[in-house]
């Protein structure tokens, strides 16, 4: 699965970030939470989606942030394409 960066909070594709894949799913990188399969990202991440793309989010108690749920990224090939800090994780959103 190849990643194409749609938008990032940094110049080098680090957290937070949203990627499109060649298989039609999204990968969202953000701060890890205490709920497996979720990441916390700023609401501006939604602005990086292309027309027609949808991303279901949950409201969050953290001002300006949203919770995105998906499948935890565990594939070594996919993980190798991400730069994750120790407090970050990524989820695949179908």
GROMACS .gro file of C-alpha atoms in nm:
model
   94
    1UNK     CA    1   0.000   0.000   0.000
    2UNK     CA    2   0.159   0.327  -0.110
    3UNK     CA    3   0.089   0.652   0.073
    4UNK     CA    4   0.028   0.993  -0.083
    5UNK     CA    5   0.044   1.284   0.161
    6UNK     CA    6  -0.270   1.498   0.152
    7UNK     CA    7  -0.165   1.730   0.432
    8UNK     CA    8   0.056   1.752   0.738
    9UNK     CA    9   0.119   1.971   1.036
   10UNK     CA   10   0.485   1.992   0.935
   11UNK     CA   11   0.697   2.031   0.625
   12UNK     CA   12   0.820   1.671   0.637
   13UNK     CA   13   0.496   1.474   0.676
   14UNK     CA   14   0.498   1.433   1.051
   15UNK     CA   15   0.208   1.436   1.293
   16UNK     CA   16  -0.065   1.523   1.238
   17UNK     CA   17  -0.101   1.398   0.884
   18UNK     CA   18  -0.351   1.241   0.650
   19UNK     CA   19  -0.259   1.019   0.358
   20UNK     CA   20  -0.451   0.864   0.069
   21UNK     CA   21  -0.352   0.515  -0.037
   22UNK     CA   22  -0.344   0.344  -0.372
   23UNK     CA   23  -0.617   0.111  -0.242
   24UNK     CA   24  -0.868   0.391  -0.177
   25UNK     CA   25  -0.844   0.414   0.201
   26UNK     CA   26  -0.709   0.691   0.423
   27UNK     CA   27  -0.433   0.671   0.682
   28UNK     CA   28  -0.449   0.926   0.963
   29UNK     CA   29  -0.147   0.992   1.185
   30UNK     CA   30  -0.200   1.166   1.517
   31UNK     CA   31  -0.156   1.156   1.890
   32UNK     CA   32  -0.224   0.819   2.050
   33UNK     CA   33  -0.516   0.796   2.291
   34UNK     CA   34  -0.615   0.546   2.558
   35UNK     CA   35  -0.861   0.391   2.308
   36UNK     CA   36  -0.706   0.138   2.071
   37UNK     CA   37  -0.764   0.230   1.708
   38UNK     CA   38  -0.807   0.604   1.763
   39UNK     CA   39  -0.593   0.911   1.707
   40UNK     CA   40  -0.643   1.269   1.820
   41UNK     CA   41  -0.587   1.532   1.551
   42UNK     CA   42  -0.665   1.902   1.506
   43UNK     CA   43  -0.991   1.970   1.322
   44UNK     CA   44  -0.791   2.144   1.045
   45UNK     CA   45  -0.690   1.798   0.926
   46UNK     CA   46  -1.034   1.777   0.763
   47UNK     CA   47  -0.936   2.068   0.536
   48UNK     CA   48  -0.667   1.849   0.377
   49UNK     CA   49  -0.917   1.598   0.237
   50UNK     CA   50  -0.980   1.612  -0.136
   51UNK     CA   51  -1.327   1.671  -0.281
   52UNK     CA   52  -1.546   1.366  -0.230
   53UNK     CA   53  -1.335   1.221   0.050
   54UNK     CA   54  -1.511   1.153   0.380
   55UNK     CA   55  -1.370   1.099   0.725
   56UNK     CA   56  -1.592   1.015   1.020
   57UNK     CA   57  -1.479   1.185   1.339
   58UNK     CA   58  -1.597   1.210   1.696
   59UNK     CA   59  -1.605   1.534   1.890
   60UNK     CA   60  -1.337   1.562   2.153
   61UNK     CA   61  -1.310   1.737   2.484
   62UNK     CA   62  -0.980   1.885   2.373
   63UNK     CA   63  -1.043   2.228   2.221
   64UNK     CA   64  -1.003   2.220   1.844
   65UNK     CA   65  -0.930   1.847   1.820
   66UNK     CA   66  -1.126   1.553   1.688
   67UNK     CA   67  -1.100   1.180   1.747
   68UNK     CA   68  -1.059   0.960   1.438
   69UNK     CA   69  -1.124   0.586   1.467
   70UNK     CA   70  -0.992   0.313   1.241
   71UNK     CA   71  -0.781   0.001   1.230
   72UNK     CA   72  -0.437   0.043   1.392
   73UNK     CA   73  -0.157   0.044   1.137
   74UNK     CA   74   0.045  -0.273   1.196
   75UNK     CA   75   0.172  -0.356   0.846
   76UNK     CA   76   0.555  -0.319   0.850
   77UNK     CA   77   0.562  -0.185   0.492
   78UNK     CA   78   0.308   0.083   0.579
   79UNK     CA   79   0.478   0.170   0.909
   80UNK     CA   80   0.808   0.214   0.723
   81UNK     CA   81   0.649   0.499   0.524
   82UNK     CA   82   0.552   0.691   0.840
   83UNK     CA   83   0.759   0.892   1.086
   84UNK     CA   84   0.598   0.820   1.423
   85UNK     CA   85   0.711   0.971   1.751
   86UNK     CA   86   0.662   0.768   2.071
   87UNK     CA   87   0.332   0.949   2.154
   88UNK     CA   88   0.188   0.902   1.804
   89UNK     CA   89   0.009   0.628   1.614
   90UNK     CA   90  -0.177   0.586   1.287
   91UNK     CA   91  -0.505   0.431   1.182
   92UNK     CA   92  -0.644   0.306   0.853
   93UNK     CA   93  -0.987   0.449   0.781
   94UNK     CA   94  -1.200   0.262   0.526
   0.00000   0.00000   0.00000
